[in-house]
Amino acid sequence: MAVSDLSFLALCALLPIIFLIFLKLIVRPRPIKIPIKSRHVLITGGSSGIGLALANQAAAEGARVTILARNLEKLEEAKASIRLSTGIDVAIVSADVCDFEAVKEAVDSVGPIDVLVCNQGVFVAQELENQEMKEIRDMIEINLIGTFNLVKAALPAMKSRTDRKPVSIAFMSSQAGQVGIYGYTAYSASKFGLRGLAEALQQEVIADNIHVSVIFPPDTDTPGLAEENKRKPRLTSIIAASSGAMKADEVAKKAWSGIKSGSFFVPCNLEGFMLSVATAGLSPQRSYLMAFVEVISAGLMRVAGLCFQWSWYGSIENFHAQHK
Ligand SMILES: NC(=O)C1=CN([C@@H]2O[C@H](COP(=O)(O)OP(=O)(O)OC[C@H]3O[C@@H](n4cnc5c(N)ncnc54)[C@H](OP(=O)(O)O)[C@@H]3O)[C@@H](O)[C@H]2O)C=CC1
Ligand SMILES: CCCCCCCCCCCCCCCC(=O)[C@@H](N)CO
């Protein structure tokens, strides 16, 4: 092999390293750890499904947990089930996230929060044409406006805490908050909204050492999903099946590991990882490695995304052909 060939090879090997150094200069660094042991964690929608799994795991890790939801009986049941599995008592508080005054009162009554997980949510899959305005309003009100109410109520105390330890605000979005899916016009709008809220909020609160995370789960086995499945458009199920379903415990595990490392995007499975890379846009990124993966695979991920779209539009076409 000639010397020039060797130096060319060496350059090829060096390029990624040079590129990583360049990324290190432009990506704002600081790996971070947000411990939850002995800290106060408020989980909304903590009486069922993913929220209950989040509460269970946080309690097991030694966090002081409060769960918030509307129905007091369901909250009591959740509290009893967490005690049964962990031997630990969580605090419960009943409030409707749509009512700002009630949220403020609830948040003030539970004391300063270190980790706020806005997980409450409702979902009814239906073509926009067939969906009631009431269902559309509920999804926007509970999933999006309710989250604004929570952040507005909790932020003042979070900002004025005296220790400067890192704290977190996390939002439960959905893979349907990264890509629009048939049957989810209102739901996707509410979940895409959370991303906008999160991106802007992160810039506003970074100086207070508050770290924002957005979690994007696929279909997850919960009471909410069982209810949704009773009347789901066939095409919604077909398209959503592109991403493998998960158990609530698995989603909670991914969510906690993302929140604790201060990750902005928290995908939950392989498809979710691909989706997060494909939709990285101008989202913040604190991991050089992930930034590197995003940059070098951007083109390829666009191709993969187009293949998915191609297959989804194929399913839609087939469906209409069969139902003419
Ligand atoms: N399951 C899935 O397939 C997926 C779910 N997600 C998201 O994860 C989150 C949790 O979903 P999941 O566990 O399935 O839902 P569940 O329906 O099982 O639980 C929803 C929780 O939210 C609470 N809640 C609903 N409305 C309000 C309200 N107005 N004020 C306060 N609390 C409220 C419920 O309690 P109560 O009714 O008593 O108020 C309950 O605790 C949602 O944001 C959902 O969009 C994301 C992707 C997939
Ligand atoms: C670049 C390649 C990316 C490939 C992956 C594409 C997969 C998209 C699947 C979207 C599934 C949406 C599920 C919504 C779940 C949900 O929120 C409801 N159950 C209501 O809660």
CSV table of C-alpha atoms and ligand atoms in Angstrom, one decimal:
chain,number,residue,atom,x,y,z
A,1,MET,CA,0.0,0.0,0.0
A,2,ALA,CA,1.4,3.4,-0.9
A,3,VAL,CA,2.0,6.1,1.8
A,4,SER,CA,-0.7,8.3,0.3
A,5,ASP,CA,-3.2,5.5,0.6
A,6,LEU,CA,-2.3,5.0,4.3
A,7,SER,CA,-2.6,8.7,5.0
A,8,PHE,CA,-5.9,8.7,3.3
A,9,LEU,CA,-7.1,5.9,5.5
A,10,ALA,CA,-5.8,7.6,8.6
A,11,LEU,CA,-7.6,10.7,7.6
A,12,CYS,CA,-10.9,8.7,7.1
A,13,ALA,CA,-10.4,7.3,10.6
A,14,LEU,CA,-9.7,10.7,12.0
A,15,LEU,CA,-12.6,12.5,10.3
A,16,PRO,CA,-15.3,11.3,12.8
A,17,ILE,CA,-13.0,12.4,15.7
A,18,ILE,CA,-12.4,15.8,14.2
A,19,PHE,CA,-16.2,16.0,13.6
A,20,LEU,CA,-16.9,15.0,17.2
A,21,ILE,CA,-14.5,17.7,18.5
A,22,PHE,CA,-16.3,20.2,16.2
A,23,LEU,CA,-19.7,19.0,17.7
A,24,LYS,CA,-18.2,19.4,21.2
A,25,LEU,CA,-17.7,23.1,20.4
A,26,ILE,CA,-21.2,23.7,19.1
A,27,VAL,CA,-23.3,21.4,21.2
A,28,ARG,CA,-23.8,22.9,24.7
A,29,PRO,CA,-22.3,20.2,26.9
A,30,ARG,CA,-22.8,19.3,30.6
A,31,PRO,CA,-23.9,15.8,31.3
A,32,ILE,CA,-26.3,16.0,34.2
A,33,LYS,CA,-27.7,13.8,37.0
A,34,ILE,CA,-31.0,14.4,38.6
A,35,PRO,CA,-31.3,12.1,41.5
A,36,ILE,CA,-34.8,11.3,42.7
A,37,LYS,CA,-33.9,9.5,46.0
A,38,SER,CA,-35.3,11.5,49.0
A,39,ARG,CA,-36.7,14.1,46.6
A,40,HIS,CA,-40.3,15.2,46.1
A,41,VAL,CA,-41.8,13.8,42.9
A,42,LEU,CA,-45.3,14.9,41.7
A,43,ILE,CA,-46.9,12.6,39.1
A,44,THR,CA,-50.1,13.7,37.5
A,45,GLY,CA,-52.4,10.9,36.2
A,46,GLY,CA,-50.6,8.8,38.8
A,47,SER,CA,-53.6,6.7,39.7
A,48,SER,CA,-53.6,4.6,36.5
A,49,GLY,CA,-51.5,3.1,33.7
A,50,ILE,CA,-48.1,4.8,33.0
A,51,GLY,CA,-48.5,7.3,35.8
A,52,LEU,CA,-49.1,4.5,38.3
A,53,ALA,CA,-46.0,2.6,37.0
A,54,LEU,CA,-43.9,5.8,37.3
A,55,ALA,CA,-45.1,6.3,40.9
A,56,ASN,CA,-44.3,2.7,41.8
A,57,GLN,CA,-40.8,2.9,40.5
A,58,ALA,CA,-40.1,6.3,42.0
A,59,ALA,CA,-41.4,5.1,45.4
A,60,ALA,CA,-39.2,2.0,45.1
A,61,GLU,CA,-36.2,4.2,44.4
A,62,GLY,CA,-36.7,6.2,47.6
A,63,ALA,CA,-38.4,9.3,46.2
A,64,ARG,CA,-41.1,11.1,48.2
A,65,VAL,CA,-44.0,10.6,45.8
A,66,THR,CA,-47.3,12.5,45.4
A,67,ILE,CA,-49.9,11.4,42.8
A,68,LEU,CA,-52.5,13.7,41.4
A,69,ALA,CA,-55.7,12.8,39.5
A,70,ARG,CA,-59.5,13.7,39.7
A,71,ASN,CA,-61.0,10.6,41.1
A,72,LEU,CA,-60.3,10.2,44.8
A,73,GLU,CA,-61.3,6.5,45.0
A,74,LYS,CA,-58.9,5.6,42.2
A,75,LEU,CA,-56.2,7.5,44.0
A,76,GLU,CA,-56.8,5.6,47.2
A,77,GLU,CA,-56.7,2.3,45.2
A,78,ALA,CA,-53.5,3.3,43.6
A,79,LYS,CA,-52.0,4.3,46.9
A,80,ALA,CA,-53.0,0.9,48.4
A,81,SER,CA,-51.5,-0.9,45.4
A,82,ILE,CA,-48.2,1.0,45.7
A,83,ARG,CA,-48.0,0.2,49.4
A,84,LEU,CA,-48.6,-3.5,48.5
A,85,SER,CA,-45.8,-3.6,46.0
A,86,THR,CA,-43.2,-1.4,47.7
A,87,GLY,CA,-44.3,-1.1,51.3
A,88,ILE,CA,-44.2,2.7,50.9
A,89,ASP,CA,-47.0,5.3,51.3
A,90,VAL,CA,-47.4,7.9,48.6
A,91,ALA,CA,-49.4,11.1,49.1
A,92,ILE,CA,-52.5,11.7,47.1
A,93,VAL,CA,-54.2,14.8,45.9
A,94,SER,CA,-57.4,15.2,43.9
A,95,ALA,CA,-57.7,18.0,41.3
A,96,ASP,CA,-58.8,18.5,37.7
A,97,VAL,CA,-55.8,19.9,35.8
A,98,CYS,CA,-58.2,22.0,33.7
A,99,ASP,CA,-59.1,24.1,36.8
A,100,PHE,CA,-56.1,26.5,37.4
A,101,GLU,CA,-57.3,27.5,40.9
A,102,ALA,CA,-57.7,23.8,42.0
A,103,VAL,CA,-54.3,23.0,40.5
A,104,LYS,CA,-52.6,25.9,42.4
A,105,GLU,CA,-54.3,24.8,45.6
A,106,ALA,CA,-53.2,21.2,45.2
A,107,VAL,CA,-49.6,22.1,44.3
A,108,ASP,CA,-49.3,24.5,47.2
A,109,SER,CA,-50.7,21.9,49.6
A,110,VAL,CA,-48.1,19.2,48.7
A,111,GLY,CA,-45.0,21.4,49.2
A,112,PRO,CA,-42.1,22.3,46.9
A,113,ILE,CA,-41.6,19.9,44.0
A,114,ASP,CA,-38.2,18.6,42.7
A,115,VAL,CA,-39.5,16.6,39.8
A,116,LEU,CA,-42.8,17.4,38.1
A,117,VAL,CA,-44.1,14.8,35.8
A,118,CYS,CA,-47.1,16.0,33.7
A,119,ASN,CA,-48.5,12.7,32.7
A,120,GLN,CA,-52.3,13.1,32.8
A,121,GLY,CA,-53.9,12.6,29.5
A,122,VAL,CA,-57.0,11.5,27.6
A,123,PHE,CA,-57.3,10.0,24.1
A,124,VAL,CA,-60.1,9.1,21.8
A,125,ALA,CA,-59.1,8.0,18.4
A,126,GLN,CA,-61.5,9.1,15.7
A,127,GLU,CA,-61.6,10.7,12.2
A,128,LEU,CA,-62.0,14.4,12.7
A,129,GLU,CA,-65.2,14.3,10.8
A,130,ASN,CA,-66.7,11.8,13.3
A,131,GLN,CA,-65.2,13.3,16.4
A,132,GLU,CA,-67.3,15.3,18.7
A,133,MET,CA,-66.2,18.9,19.5
A,134,LYS,CA,-66.4,18.0,23.2
A,135,GLU,CA,-63.8,15.2,22.7
A,136,ILE,CA,-61.5,17.5,20.8
A,137,ARG,CA,-61.8,20.2,23.5
A,138,ASP,CA,-61.1,17.6,26.2
A,139,MET,CA,-57.9,16.4,24.6
A,140,ILE,CA,-56.6,20.0,24.1
A,141,GLU,CA,-57.8,21.1,27.5
A,142,ILE,CA,-56.5,18.2,29.6
A,143,ASN,CA,-53.4,17.2,27.7
A,144,LEU,CA,-52.1,20.7,26.7
A,145,ILE,CA,-53.8,23.5,28.7
A,146,GLY,CA,-53.8,21.3,31.8
A,147,THR,CA,-50.1,21.0,31.5
A,148,PHE,CA,-49.7,24.7,31.2
A,149,ASN,CA,-51.8,25.0,34.5
A,150,LEU,CA,-49.5,22.6,36.2
A,151,VAL,CA,-46.3,24.3,35.1
A,152,LYS,CA,-47.7,27.8,36.0
A,153,ALA,CA,-48.7,26.5,39.4
A,154,ALA,CA,-45.5,24.6,40.2
A,155,LEU,CA,-42.8,26.8,38.6
A,156,PRO,CA,-42.6,29.7,41.1
A,157,ALA,CA,-41.7,27.4,44.0
A,158,MET,CA,-39.4,25.3,41.9
A,159,LYS,CA,-37.5,28.5,40.8
A,160,SER,CA,-37.2,29.9,44.3
A,161,ARG,CA,-35.8,26.8,45.9
A,162,THR,CA,-32.7,27.6,48.0
A,163,ASP,CA,-30.5,24.6,47.1
A,164,ARG,CA,-29.3,24.9,43.5
A,165,LYS,CA,-29.6,21.2,42.8
A,166,PRO,CA,-30.9,20.2,39.4
A,167,VAL,CA,-34.6,19.6,39.2
A,168,SER,CA,-36.8,18.5,36.4
A,169,ILE,CA,-40.1,19.1,34.6
A,170,ALA,CA,-41.2,16.2,32.4
A,171,PHE,CA,-44.0,16.0,29.9
A,172,MET,CA,-45.7,12.8,28.7
A,173,SER,CA,-46.2,13.2,25.0
A,174,SER,CA,-46.6,10.2,22.6
A,175,GLN,CA,-45.1,8.9,19.4
A,176,ALA,CA,-48.3,10.5,18.0
A,177,GLY,CA,-46.7,13.8,19.2
A,178,GLN,CA,-43.8,13.2,16.8
A,179,VAL,CA,-45.7,12.2,13.7
A,180,GLY,CA,-49.3,12.8,12.8
A,181,ILE,CA,-51.3,9.6,12.7
A,182,TYR,CA,-54.7,8.9,11.1
A,183,GLY,CA,-57.5,9.2,13.8
A,184,TYR,CA,-55.4,11.4,16.0
A,185,THR,CA,-55.9,15.0,14.7
A,186,ALA,CA,-56.8,16.4,18.1
A,187,TYR,CA,-54.6,14.1,20.1
A,188,SER,CA,-51.6,14.7,17.9
A,189,ALA,CA,-52.2,18.4,18.1
A,190,SER,CA,-52.3,18.3,21.9
A,191,LYS,CA,-49.1,16.2,22.0
A,192,PHE,CA,-47.2,18.1,19.4
A,193,GLY,CA,-48.1,21.2,21.5
A,194,LEU,CA,-46.2,19.8,24.4
A,195,ARG,CA,-43.0,19.7,22.4
A,196,GLY,CA,-43.3,23.4,21.5
A,197,LEU,CA,-44.0,24.2,25.2
A,198,ALA,CA,-41.0,22.1,26.3
A,199,GLU,CA,-38.5,23.6,23.8
A,200,ALA,CA,-39.4,27.2,24.7
A,201,LEU,CA,-39.7,26.5,28.4
A,202,GLN,CA,-36.2,24.8,28.5
A,203,GLN,CA,-34.6,28.1,27.4
A,204,GLU,CA,-36.6,30.0,30.0
A,205,VAL,CA,-35.7,27.8,33.0
A,206,ILE,CA,-32.2,26.6,32.2
A,207,ALA,CA,-30.7,29.4,34.3
A,208,ASP,CA,-32.5,28.0,37.3
A,209,ASN,CA,-31.0,24.6,36.8
A,210,ILE,CA,-34.4,23.2,35.7
A,211,HIS,CA,-34.2,20.5,33.1
A,212,VAL,CA,-37.1,19.7,30.7
A,213,SER,CA,-37.8,16.2,29.3
A,214,VAL,CA,-40.4,15.1,26.8
A,215,ILE,CA,-41.3,11.4,26.8
A,216,PHE,CA,-42.6,9.8,23.6
A,217,PRO,CA,-44.2,6.3,24.3
A,218,PRO,CA,-45.7,4.0,21.7
A,219,ASP,CA,-49.0,2.2,22.4
A,220,THR,CA,-48.8,1.1,26.0
A,221,ASP,CA,-50.8,-1.5,27.8
A,222,THR,CA,-52.9,0.6,30.2
A,223,PRO,CA,-56.6,1.0,31.3
A,224,GLY,CA,-56.6,4.1,29.0
A,225,LEU,CA,-55.5,2.1,26.0
A,226,ALA,CA,-58.1,-0.7,26.7
A,227,GLU,CA,-60.8,2.0,26.7
A,228,GLU,CA,-59.4,3.6,23.5
A,229,ASN,CA,-59.3,0.3,21.7
A,230,LYS,CA,-63.1,-0.2,22.1
A,231,ARG,CA,-63.7,2.3,19.3
A,232,LYS,CA,-60.6,2.9,17.3
A,233,PRO,CA,-60.6,3.4,13.5
A,234,ARG,CA,-59.1,0.3,11.8
A,235,LEU,CA,-56.5,2.5,10.0
A,236,THR,CA,-55.3,4.0,13.3
A,237,SER,CA,-54.6,0.5,14.6
A,238,ILE,CA,-52.8,-0.5,11.4
A,239,ILE,CA,-50.6,2.6,11.3
A,240,ALA,CA,-49.9,2.7,15.0
A,241,ALA,CA,-48.8,-1.0,14.8
A,242,SER,CA,-45.6,0.3,13.0
A,243,SER,CA,-44.2,0.7,16.5
A,244,GLY,CA,-44.2,-2.2,18.9
A,245,ALA,CA,-46.5,-2.0,21.9
A,246,MET,CA,-45.0,-1.7,25.4
A,247,LYS,CA,-45.9,-2.5,29.1
A,248,ALA,CA,-46.5,0.5,31.4
A,249,ASP,CA,-43.6,-0.7,33.6
A,250,GLU,CA,-41.2,-0.7,30.6
A,251,VAL,CA,-42.2,2.9,29.6
A,252,ALA,CA,-41.8,4.1,33.2
A,253,LYS,CA,-38.3,2.6,33.3
A,254,LYS,CA,-37.3,4.4,30.1
A,255,ALA,CA,-39.0,7.6,31.3
A,256,TRP,CA,-37.1,7.6,34.6
A,257,SER,CA,-33.8,6.9,33.1
A,258,GLY,CA,-34.3,9.8,30.6
A,259,ILE,CA,-35.5,12.2,33.3
A,260,LYS,CA,-32.7,11.4,35.6
A,261,SER,CA,-30.1,12.0,32.9
A,262,GLY,CA,-31.7,15.3,31.9
A,263,SER,CA,-32.4,14.2,28.3
A,264,PHE,CA,-34.7,16.5,26.4
A,265,PHE,CA,-36.1,13.8,24.1
A,266,VAL,CA,-36.9,10.5,25.8
A,267,PRO,CA,-37.8,7.7,23.3
A,268,CYS,CA,-39.0,4.4,24.7
A,269,ASN,CA,-38.3,1.7,22.1
A,270,LEU,CA,-36.3,1.2,18.9
A,271,GLU,CA,-38.9,2.8,16.6
A,272,GLY,CA,-39.1,5.7,19.1
A,273,PHE,CA,-35.3,6.1,18.9
A,274,MET,CA,-35.5,6.3,15.1
A,275,LEU,CA,-38.5,8.7,15.3
A,276,SER,CA,-36.5,11.0,17.7
A,277,VAL,CA,-33.5,11.0,15.4
A,278,ALA,CA,-35.8,11.7,12.4
A,279,THR,CA,-37.6,14.5,14.2
A,280,ALA,CA,-34.7,16.0,16.1
A,281,GLY,CA,-35.2,19.4,14.4
A,282,LEU,CA,-33.7,22.1,16.5
A,283,SER,CA,-34.3,20.4,19.8
A,284,PRO,CA,-31.6,20.7,22.5
A,285,GLN,CA,-29.1,17.9,22.8
A,286,ARG,CA,-26.7,17.4,25.6
A,287,SER,CA,-25.1,14.2,24.5
A,288,TYR,CA,-22.3,14.4,21.9
A,289,LEU,CA,-22.8,10.8,20.9
A,290,MET,CA,-26.5,11.4,20.2
A,291,ALA,CA,-25.7,14.6,18.4
A,292,PHE,CA,-23.2,12.7,16.3
A,293,VAL,CA,-25.7,9.9,15.5
A,294,GLU,CA,-28.4,12.6,14.6
A,295,VAL,CA,-26.1,14.4,12.2
A,296,ILE,CA,-24.6,11.4,10.4
A,297,SER,CA,-28.0,9.5,10.1
A,298,ALA,CA,-30.2,12.5,9.2
A,299,GLY,CA,-30.4,11.7,5.5
A,300,LEU,CA,-30.9,8.0,6.0
A,301,MET,CA,-33.6,8.6,8.7
A,302,ARG,CA,-35.5,10.8,6.2
A,303,VAL,CA,-35.4,7.9,3.7
A,304,ALA,CA,-36.7,5.5,6.4
A,305,GLY,CA,-39.4,8.1,7.4
A,306,LEU,CA,-40.5,8.3,3.7
A,307,CYS,CA,-40.7,4.5,3.5
A,308,PHE,CA,-43.0,4.5,6.5
A,309,GLN,CA,-45.2,7.2,5.0
A,310,TRP,CA,-45.3,5.4,1.7
A,311,SER,CA,-46.5,2.2,3.4
A,312,TRP,CA,-49.1,4.1,5.5
A,313,TYR,CA,-50.5,5.8,2.4
A,314,GLY,CA,-50.6,2.4,0.8
A,315,SER,CA,-52.6,1.0,3.7
A,316,ILE,CA,-55.0,4.0,3.4
A,317,GLU,CA,-55.4,3.4,-0.3
A,318,ASN,CA,-56.1,-0.3,0.2
A,319,PHE,CA,-58.6,0.4,2.9
A,320,HIS,CA,-60.6,2.7,0.8
A,321,ALA,CA,-60.4,0.4,-2.2
A,322,GLN,CA,-61.9,-2.4,0.0
A,323,HIS,CA,-64.6,-0.3,1.5
A,324,LYS,CA,-65.9,1.4,-1.7
B,1,LIG,N1,-51.5,4.2,26.8
B,1,LIG,C1,-50.9,4.5,25.7
B,1,LIG,O1,-51.0,3.8,24.7
B,1,LIG,C2,-50.1,5.8,25.6
B,1,LIG,C3,-50.3,6.8,26.5
B,1,LIG,N2,-49.6,8.0,26.4
B,1,LIG,C4,-49.8,9.1,27.3
B,1,LIG,O2,-49.5,8.7,28.6
B,1,LIG,C5,-50.3,9.3,29.6
B,1,LIG,C6,-50.9,8.3,30.5
B,1,LIG,O3,-51.7,7.4,29.7
B,1,LIG,P1,-52.4,6.1,30.3
B,1,LIG,O4,-51.6,5.6,31.4
B,1,LIG,O5,-52.6,5.2,29.2
B,1,LIG,O6,-53.8,6.7,30.8
B,1,LIG,P2,-54.9,6.2,31.8
B,1,LIG,O7,-56.2,6.5,31.1
B,1,LIG,O8,-54.7,4.8,32.2
B,1,LIG,O9,-54.7,7.1,33.0
B,1,LIG,C7,-54.9,8.5,32.9
B,1,LIG,C8,-54.6,9.2,34.2
B,1,LIG,O10,-54.8,10.6,34.0
B,1,LIG,C9,-55.7,11.1,35.0
B,1,LIG,N3,-56.5,12.2,34.5
B,1,LIG,C10,-57.3,12.2,33.3
B,1,LIG,N4,-57.8,13.4,33.2
B,1,LIG,C11,-57.4,14.2,34.2
B,1,LIG,C12,-57.7,15.5,34.6
B,1,LIG,N5,-58.5,16.3,33.9
B,1,LIG,N6,-57.1,16.0,35.7
B,1,LIG,C13,-56.3,15.2,36.5
B,1,LIG,N7,-56.0,14.0,36.1
B,1,LIG,C14,-56.5,13.4,35.0
B,1,LIG,C15,-56.6,9.9,35.3
B,1,LIG,O11,-57.3,9.9,36.6
B,1,LIG,P3,-58.8,10.6,36.7
B,1,LIG,O12,-59.6,10.1,35.6
B,1,LIG,O13,-59.2,10.1,38.0
B,1,LIG,O14,-58.6,12.1,36.7
B,1,LIG,C16,-55.6,8.8,35.3
B,1,LIG,O15,-54.9,8.8,36.5
B,1,LIG,C17,-51.3,10.2,28.8
B,1,LIG,O16,-50.8,11.5,28.7
B,1,LIG,C18,-51.3,9.5,27.4
B,1,LIG,O17,-51.6,10.4,26.4
B,1,LIG,C19,-48.7,8.2,25.4
B,1,LIG,C20,-48.5,7.2,24.5
B,1,LIG,C21,-49.2,5.9,24.5
B,2,LIG,C1,-37.8,7.3,10.8
B,2,LIG,C2,-38.5,6.1,11.1
B,2,LIG,C3,-39.6,6.1,12.2
B,2,LIG,C4,-40.3,4.9,12.2
B,2,LIG,C5,-41.3,4.7,13.3
B,2,LIG,C6,-42.6,5.1,13.0
B,2,LIG,C7,-43.6,4.5,14.0
B,2,LIG,C8,-44.8,5.5,14.3
B,2,LIG,C9,-45.9,4.8,15.1
B,2,LIG,C10,-46.7,5.8,15.7
B,2,LIG,C11,-47.5,5.2,16.8
B,2,LIG,C12,-48.4,6.2,17.6
B,2,LIG,C13,-48.9,5.5,18.8
B,2,LIG,C14,-49.7,6.5,19.7
B,2,LIG,C15,-49.9,5.9,21.0
B,2,LIG,C16,-50.8,6.7,21.8
B,2,LIG,O1,-50.5,7.8,22.2
B,2,LIG,C17,-52.2,6.2,21.9
B,2,LIG,N1,-52.3,4.9,22.4
B,2,LIG,C18,-53.1,7.1,22.7
B,2,LIG,O2,-52.5,7.0,23.9
